[in-house]
Short mmCIF file of C-alpha atoms and ligand atoms in Angstrom, two decimals:
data_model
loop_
_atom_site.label_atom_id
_atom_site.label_comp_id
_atom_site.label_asym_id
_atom_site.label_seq_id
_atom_site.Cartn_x
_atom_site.Cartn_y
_atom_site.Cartn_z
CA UNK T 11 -4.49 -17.91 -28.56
CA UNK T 12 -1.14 -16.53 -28.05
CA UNK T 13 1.06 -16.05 -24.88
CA UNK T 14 -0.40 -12.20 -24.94
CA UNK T 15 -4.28 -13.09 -25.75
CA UNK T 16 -4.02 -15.18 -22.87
CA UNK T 17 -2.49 -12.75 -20.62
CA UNK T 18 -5.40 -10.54 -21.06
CA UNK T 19 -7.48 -13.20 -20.91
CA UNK T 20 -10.60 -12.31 -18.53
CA UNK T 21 -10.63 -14.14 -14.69
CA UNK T 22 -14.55 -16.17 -14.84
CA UNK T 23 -16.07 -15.96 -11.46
CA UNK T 24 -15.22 -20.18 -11.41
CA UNK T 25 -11.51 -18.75 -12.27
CA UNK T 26 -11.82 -16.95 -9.23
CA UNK T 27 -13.41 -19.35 -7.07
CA UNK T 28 -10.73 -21.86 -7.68
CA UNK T 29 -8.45 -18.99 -6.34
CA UNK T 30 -7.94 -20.62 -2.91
CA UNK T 31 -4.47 -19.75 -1.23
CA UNK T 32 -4.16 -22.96 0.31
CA UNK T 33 -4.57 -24.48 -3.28
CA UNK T 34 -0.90 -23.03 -3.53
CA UNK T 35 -2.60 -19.67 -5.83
CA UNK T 36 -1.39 -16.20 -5.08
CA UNK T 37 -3.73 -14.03 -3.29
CA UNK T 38 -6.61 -12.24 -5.22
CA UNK T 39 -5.63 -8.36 -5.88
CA UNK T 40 -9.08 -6.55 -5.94
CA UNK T 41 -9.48 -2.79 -6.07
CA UNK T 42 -12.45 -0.39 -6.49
CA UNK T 43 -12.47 2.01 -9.83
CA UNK T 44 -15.76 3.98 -11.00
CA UNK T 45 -15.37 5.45 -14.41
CA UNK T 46 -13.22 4.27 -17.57
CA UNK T 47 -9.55 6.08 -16.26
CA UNK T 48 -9.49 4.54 -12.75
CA UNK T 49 -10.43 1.30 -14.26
CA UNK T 50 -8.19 1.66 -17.43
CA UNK T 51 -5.35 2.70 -14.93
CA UNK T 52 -5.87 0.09 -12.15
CA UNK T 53 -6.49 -2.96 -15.19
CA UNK T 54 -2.51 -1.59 -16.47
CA UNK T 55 -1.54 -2.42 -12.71
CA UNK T 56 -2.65 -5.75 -12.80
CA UNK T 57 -5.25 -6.30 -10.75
CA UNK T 58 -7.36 -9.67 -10.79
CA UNK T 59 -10.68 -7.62 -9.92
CA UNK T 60 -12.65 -4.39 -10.33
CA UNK T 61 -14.95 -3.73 -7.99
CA UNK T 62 -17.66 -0.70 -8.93
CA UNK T 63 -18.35 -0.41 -4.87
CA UNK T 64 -20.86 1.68 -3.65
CA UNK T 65 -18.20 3.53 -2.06
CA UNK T 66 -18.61 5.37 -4.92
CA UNK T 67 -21.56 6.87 -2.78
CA UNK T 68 -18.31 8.03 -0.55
CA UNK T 69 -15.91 8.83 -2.53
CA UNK T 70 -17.00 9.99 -5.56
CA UNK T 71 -20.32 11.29 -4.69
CA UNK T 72 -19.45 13.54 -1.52
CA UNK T 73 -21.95 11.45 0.81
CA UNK T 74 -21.26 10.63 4.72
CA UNK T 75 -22.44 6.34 3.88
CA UNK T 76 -23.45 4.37 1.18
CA UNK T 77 -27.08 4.28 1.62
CA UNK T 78 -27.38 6.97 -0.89
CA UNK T 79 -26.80 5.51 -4.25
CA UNK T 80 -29.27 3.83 -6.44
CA UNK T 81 -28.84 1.13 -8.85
CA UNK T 82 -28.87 3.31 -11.87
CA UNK T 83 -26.23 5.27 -10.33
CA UNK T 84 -23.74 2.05 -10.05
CA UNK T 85 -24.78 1.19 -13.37
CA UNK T 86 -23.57 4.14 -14.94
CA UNK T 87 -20.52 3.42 -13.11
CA UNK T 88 -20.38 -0.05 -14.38
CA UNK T 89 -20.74 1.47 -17.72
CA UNK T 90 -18.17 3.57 -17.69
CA UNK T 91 -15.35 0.61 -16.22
CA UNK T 92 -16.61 -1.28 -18.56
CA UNK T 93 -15.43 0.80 -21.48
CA UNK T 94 -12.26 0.56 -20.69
CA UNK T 95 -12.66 -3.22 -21.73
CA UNK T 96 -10.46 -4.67 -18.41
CA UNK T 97 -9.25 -7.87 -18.83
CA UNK T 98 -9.51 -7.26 -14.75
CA UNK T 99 -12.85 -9.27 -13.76
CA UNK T 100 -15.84 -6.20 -13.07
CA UNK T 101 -18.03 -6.62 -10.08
CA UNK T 102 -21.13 -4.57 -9.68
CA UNK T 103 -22.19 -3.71 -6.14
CA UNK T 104 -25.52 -4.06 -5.34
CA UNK T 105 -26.60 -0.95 -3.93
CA UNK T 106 -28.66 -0.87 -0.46
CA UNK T 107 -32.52 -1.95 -0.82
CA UNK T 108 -32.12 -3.71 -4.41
CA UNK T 109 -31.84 -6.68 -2.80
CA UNK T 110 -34.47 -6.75 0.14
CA UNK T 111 -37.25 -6.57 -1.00
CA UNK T 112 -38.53 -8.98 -3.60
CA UNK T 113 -36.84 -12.02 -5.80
CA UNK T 114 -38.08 -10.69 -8.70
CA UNK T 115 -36.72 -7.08 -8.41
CA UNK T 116 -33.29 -8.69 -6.64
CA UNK T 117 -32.44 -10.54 -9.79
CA UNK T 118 -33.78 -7.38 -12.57
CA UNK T 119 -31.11 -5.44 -10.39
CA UNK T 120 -28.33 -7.79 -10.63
CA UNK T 121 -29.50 -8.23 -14.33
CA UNK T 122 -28.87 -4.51 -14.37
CA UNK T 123 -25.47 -4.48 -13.39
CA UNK T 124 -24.78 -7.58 -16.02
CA UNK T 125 -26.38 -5.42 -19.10
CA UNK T 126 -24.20 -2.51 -17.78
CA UNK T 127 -21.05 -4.75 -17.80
CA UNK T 128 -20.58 -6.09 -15.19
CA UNK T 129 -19.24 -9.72 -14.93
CA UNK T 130 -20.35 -10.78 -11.40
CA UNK T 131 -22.82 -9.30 -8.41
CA UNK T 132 -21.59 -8.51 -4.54
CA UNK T 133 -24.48 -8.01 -1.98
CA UNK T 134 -23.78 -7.66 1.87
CA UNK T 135 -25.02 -9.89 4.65
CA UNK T 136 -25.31 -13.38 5.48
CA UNK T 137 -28.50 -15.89 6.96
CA UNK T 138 -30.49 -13.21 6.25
CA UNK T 139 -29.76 -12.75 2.56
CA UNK T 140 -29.64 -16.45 1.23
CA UNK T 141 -32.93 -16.02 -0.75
CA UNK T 142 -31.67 -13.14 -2.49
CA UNK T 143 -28.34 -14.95 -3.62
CA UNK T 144 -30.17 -18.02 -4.42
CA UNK T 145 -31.98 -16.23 -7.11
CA UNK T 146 -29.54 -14.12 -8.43
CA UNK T 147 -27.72 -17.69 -8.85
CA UNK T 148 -30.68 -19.31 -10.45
CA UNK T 149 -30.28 -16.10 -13.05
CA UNK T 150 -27.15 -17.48 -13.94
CA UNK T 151 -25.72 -14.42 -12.32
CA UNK T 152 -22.37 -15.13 -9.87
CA UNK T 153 -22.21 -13.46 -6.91
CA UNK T 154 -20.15 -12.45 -4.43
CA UNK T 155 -21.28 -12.64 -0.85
CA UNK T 156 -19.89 -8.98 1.73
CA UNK T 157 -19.58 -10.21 5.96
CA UNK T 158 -18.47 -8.30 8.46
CA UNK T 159 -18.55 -4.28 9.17
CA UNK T 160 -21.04 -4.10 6.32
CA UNK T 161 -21.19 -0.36 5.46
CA UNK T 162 -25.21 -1.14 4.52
CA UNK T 163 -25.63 -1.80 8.07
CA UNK T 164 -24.37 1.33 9.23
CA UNK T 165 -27.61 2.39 11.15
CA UNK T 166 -28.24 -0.98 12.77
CA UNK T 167 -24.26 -1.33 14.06
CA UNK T 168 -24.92 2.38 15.29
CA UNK T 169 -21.92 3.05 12.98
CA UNK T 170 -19.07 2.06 11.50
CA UNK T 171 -17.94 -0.40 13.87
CA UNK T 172 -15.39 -3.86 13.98
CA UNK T 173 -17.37 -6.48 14.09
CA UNK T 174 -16.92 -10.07 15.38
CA UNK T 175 -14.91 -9.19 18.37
CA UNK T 176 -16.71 -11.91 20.57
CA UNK T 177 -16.71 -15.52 20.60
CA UNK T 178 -20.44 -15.52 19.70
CA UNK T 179 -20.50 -13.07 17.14
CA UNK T 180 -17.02 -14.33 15.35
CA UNK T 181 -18.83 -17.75 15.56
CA UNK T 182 -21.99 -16.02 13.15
CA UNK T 183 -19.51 -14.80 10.91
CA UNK T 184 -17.69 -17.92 10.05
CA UNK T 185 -22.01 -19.32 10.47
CA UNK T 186 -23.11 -16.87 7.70
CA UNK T 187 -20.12 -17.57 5.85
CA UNK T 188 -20.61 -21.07 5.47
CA UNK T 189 -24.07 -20.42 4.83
CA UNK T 190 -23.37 -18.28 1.59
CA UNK T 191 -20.83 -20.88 0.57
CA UNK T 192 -23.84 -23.23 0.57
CA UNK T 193 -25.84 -20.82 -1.52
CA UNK T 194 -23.53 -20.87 -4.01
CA UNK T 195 -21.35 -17.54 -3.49
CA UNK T 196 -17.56 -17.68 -5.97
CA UNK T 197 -16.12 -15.48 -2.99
CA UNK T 198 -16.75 -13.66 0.28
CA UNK T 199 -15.59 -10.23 0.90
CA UNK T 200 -14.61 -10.17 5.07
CA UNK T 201 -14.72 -6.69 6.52
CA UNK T 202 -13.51 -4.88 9.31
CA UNK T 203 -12.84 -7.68 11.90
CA UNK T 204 -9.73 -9.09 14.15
CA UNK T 205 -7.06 -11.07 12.10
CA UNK T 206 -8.32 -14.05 14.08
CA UNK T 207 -11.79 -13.98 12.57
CA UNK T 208 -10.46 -13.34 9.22
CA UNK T 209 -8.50 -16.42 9.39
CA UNK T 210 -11.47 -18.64 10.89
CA UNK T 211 -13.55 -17.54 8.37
CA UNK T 212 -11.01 -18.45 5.18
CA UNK T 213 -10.22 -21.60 6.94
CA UNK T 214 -14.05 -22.56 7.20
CA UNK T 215 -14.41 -22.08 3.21
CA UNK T 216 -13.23 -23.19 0.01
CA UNK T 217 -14.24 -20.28 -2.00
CA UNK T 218 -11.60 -17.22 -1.26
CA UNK T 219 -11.66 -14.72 1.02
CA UNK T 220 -11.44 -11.17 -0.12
CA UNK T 221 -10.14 -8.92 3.09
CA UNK T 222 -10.19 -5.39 3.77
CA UNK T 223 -9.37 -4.78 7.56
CA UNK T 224 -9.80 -8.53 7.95
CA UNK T 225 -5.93 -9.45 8.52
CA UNK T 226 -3.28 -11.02 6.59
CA UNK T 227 -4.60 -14.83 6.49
CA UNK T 228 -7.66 -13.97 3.62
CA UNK T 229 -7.29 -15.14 0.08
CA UNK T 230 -6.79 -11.99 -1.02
CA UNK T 231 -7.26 -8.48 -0.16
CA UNK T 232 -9.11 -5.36 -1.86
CA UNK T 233 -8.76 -1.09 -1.03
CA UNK T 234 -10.50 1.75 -1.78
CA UNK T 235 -8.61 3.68 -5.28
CA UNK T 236 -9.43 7.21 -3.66
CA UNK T 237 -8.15 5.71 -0.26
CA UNK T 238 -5.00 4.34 -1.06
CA UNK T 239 -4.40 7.31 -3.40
CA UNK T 240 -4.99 10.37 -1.01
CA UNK T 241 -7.69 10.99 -3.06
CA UNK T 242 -10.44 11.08 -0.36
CA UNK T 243 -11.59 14.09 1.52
CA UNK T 244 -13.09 11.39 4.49
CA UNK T 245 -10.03 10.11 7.06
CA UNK T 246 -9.04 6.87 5.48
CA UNK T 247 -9.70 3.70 8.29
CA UNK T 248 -6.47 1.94 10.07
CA UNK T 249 -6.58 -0.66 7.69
CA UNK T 250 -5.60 1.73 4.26
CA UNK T 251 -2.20 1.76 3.22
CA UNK T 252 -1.76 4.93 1.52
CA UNK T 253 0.48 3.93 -1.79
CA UNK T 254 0.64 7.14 -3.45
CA UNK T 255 -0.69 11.17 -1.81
CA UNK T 256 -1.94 12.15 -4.94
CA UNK T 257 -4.40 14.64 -3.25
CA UNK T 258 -1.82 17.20 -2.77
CA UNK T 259 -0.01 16.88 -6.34
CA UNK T 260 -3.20 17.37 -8.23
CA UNK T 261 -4.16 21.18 -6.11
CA UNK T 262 -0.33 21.00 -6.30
CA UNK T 263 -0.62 20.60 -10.69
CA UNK T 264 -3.59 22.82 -10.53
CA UNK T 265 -2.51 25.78 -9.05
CA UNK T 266 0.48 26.11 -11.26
CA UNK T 267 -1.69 25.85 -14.23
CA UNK T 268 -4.56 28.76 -12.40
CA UNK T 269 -1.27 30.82 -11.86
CA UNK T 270 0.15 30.08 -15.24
CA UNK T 271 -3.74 31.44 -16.77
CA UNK T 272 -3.31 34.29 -14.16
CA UNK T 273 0.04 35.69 -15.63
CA UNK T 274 -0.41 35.25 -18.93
CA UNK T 275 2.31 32.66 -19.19
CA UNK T 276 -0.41 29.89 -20.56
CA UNK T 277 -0.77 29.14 -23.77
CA UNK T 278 2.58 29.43 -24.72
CA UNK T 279 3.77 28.54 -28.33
CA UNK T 280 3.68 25.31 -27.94
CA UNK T 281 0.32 25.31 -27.00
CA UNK T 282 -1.50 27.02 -29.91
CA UNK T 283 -2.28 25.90 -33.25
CA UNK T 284 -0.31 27.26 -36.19
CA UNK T 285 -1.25 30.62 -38.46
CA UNK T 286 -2.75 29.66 -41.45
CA UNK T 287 -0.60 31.86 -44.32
CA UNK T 288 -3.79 33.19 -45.07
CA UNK T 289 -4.23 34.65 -41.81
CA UNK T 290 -0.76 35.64 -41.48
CA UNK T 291 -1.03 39.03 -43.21
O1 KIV J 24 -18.05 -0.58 -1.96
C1 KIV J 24 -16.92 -0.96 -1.68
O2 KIV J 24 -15.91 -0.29 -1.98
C2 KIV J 24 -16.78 -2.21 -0.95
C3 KIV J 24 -15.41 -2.58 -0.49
C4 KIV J 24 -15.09 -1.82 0.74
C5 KIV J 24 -15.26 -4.04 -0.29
O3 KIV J 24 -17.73 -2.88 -0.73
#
């Protein structure tokens, strides 16, 4: 294969695994995209990962959580990343009750995502969801385990909350953690907690942390593309870094172009297709 093949070679969910800072690898660059521009535009950047969240429920679909999107939604999503053809790794969030209820439905969702493109699964929550990433793993489907201010567990944490900011509950993070390790998870997404707790919990594993509001000591660290783009109508959290306000340049871009229509000023020459002779006279 040559020099550029390889570039674009695909990262393999055991590519990613052996992503381990401490192994001397640079940290993991993940970011969020949900149809075939984002994706196509994020994959250019560079990143090692695409994940089709179900922040998409958010972001892209105008509602208040992310208990509001079905599989078949995300798979359409999926879909359309997909067709950009990434060389960026694409992992397909399992949505909120695909995986709680039985094994057999659990692994014909995460088959789902697969058929739709997706190269890898991510499901939230720890003890409690071992059976469902055990049989997504016996389906020969990788997964990627979600601890921490887990957005599916918005009602039960009374809301968006930090989470492991005691002894005790930090302790049942780096517990769970360890626990999905042991199930067989390629990587562990850590959410919303003190630095601390983001470094006890990398330092407990030797699969890679993926952090978002979880400090600077994960194995690598993944945002939001409508968050870090002013592209979001909701307040982005502390933890965003806002790289670029698009928000305002597209009503900015848009408005020209409505004023433009308005005054007759578009088309202009340029802009239209030429006469036929045959029409000319
Ligand atoms: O859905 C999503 O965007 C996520 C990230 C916040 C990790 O799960």
């Amino acid at each position: 294969m040559s020099a550029a093949g390889e570039a674009r070679r695909s990262l393999s969910a055991p590519a990613i695994r052996a992503r381990k800072r401490r192994g001397g690898a640079s940290p993991l660059v993940m970011v969020t995209a949900y149809d075939e521009p984002s994706a196509r535009l994020v994959d250019e950047a560079g990143v090692d990962i695409i994940l089709v969240g179900d922040s998409v429920a958010n972001v892209v679909l105008g509602h208040s959580d992310t208990l509001h999107v079905s599989v078949e939604e995300i798979a359409h999503h999926v879909r359309a990343v997909a067709a950009a053809k990434p060389r960026a790794h694409i992992v397909g969030d399992l949505p909120w009750m695909s995986y709680h209820v039985d094994r057999a439905e659990t692994v014909r969702n995460a088959a789902t995502m697969v058929r739709a493109g997706a190269q890898s699964v991510k499901l939230e929550g720890g003890h409690n969801r071992i059976d469902a990433v055990r049989a997504i793993i016996d389906a020969e489907i990788p997964v990627m385990g979600h601890l921490g201010l887990t957005p599916q567990s918005v009602l039960a944490m009374g809301g968006f909350k930090v989470q492991g900011k005691t002894r005790a509950a930090a302790k049942m993070l780096v517990e769970d953690a360890v626990a999905l390790e042991a199930a067989g998870v390629f990587a562990i997404v850590i959410e919303g907690v003190p630095p601390e707790v983001g470094q006890w919990v990398t330092d407990a594993l030797e699969v890679p942390t993926i952090g978002i509001g979880a400090g600077p000591s994960t194995d690598g660290q993944v945002l939001v593309f409508h968050d870090m783009l002013g592209l979001s109508a909701r307040t982005p959290p502390k933890f965003v870094r806002v790289y670029a306000d698009m928000g305002p340049q597209i009503t900015e871009a848009i408005a020209r172009y409505a004023d433009d229509v308005r005054s007759g000023a578009f088309p202009g020459p340029a802009e239209v297709y030429e006469t036929p002779s045959e029409l000319r006279d």
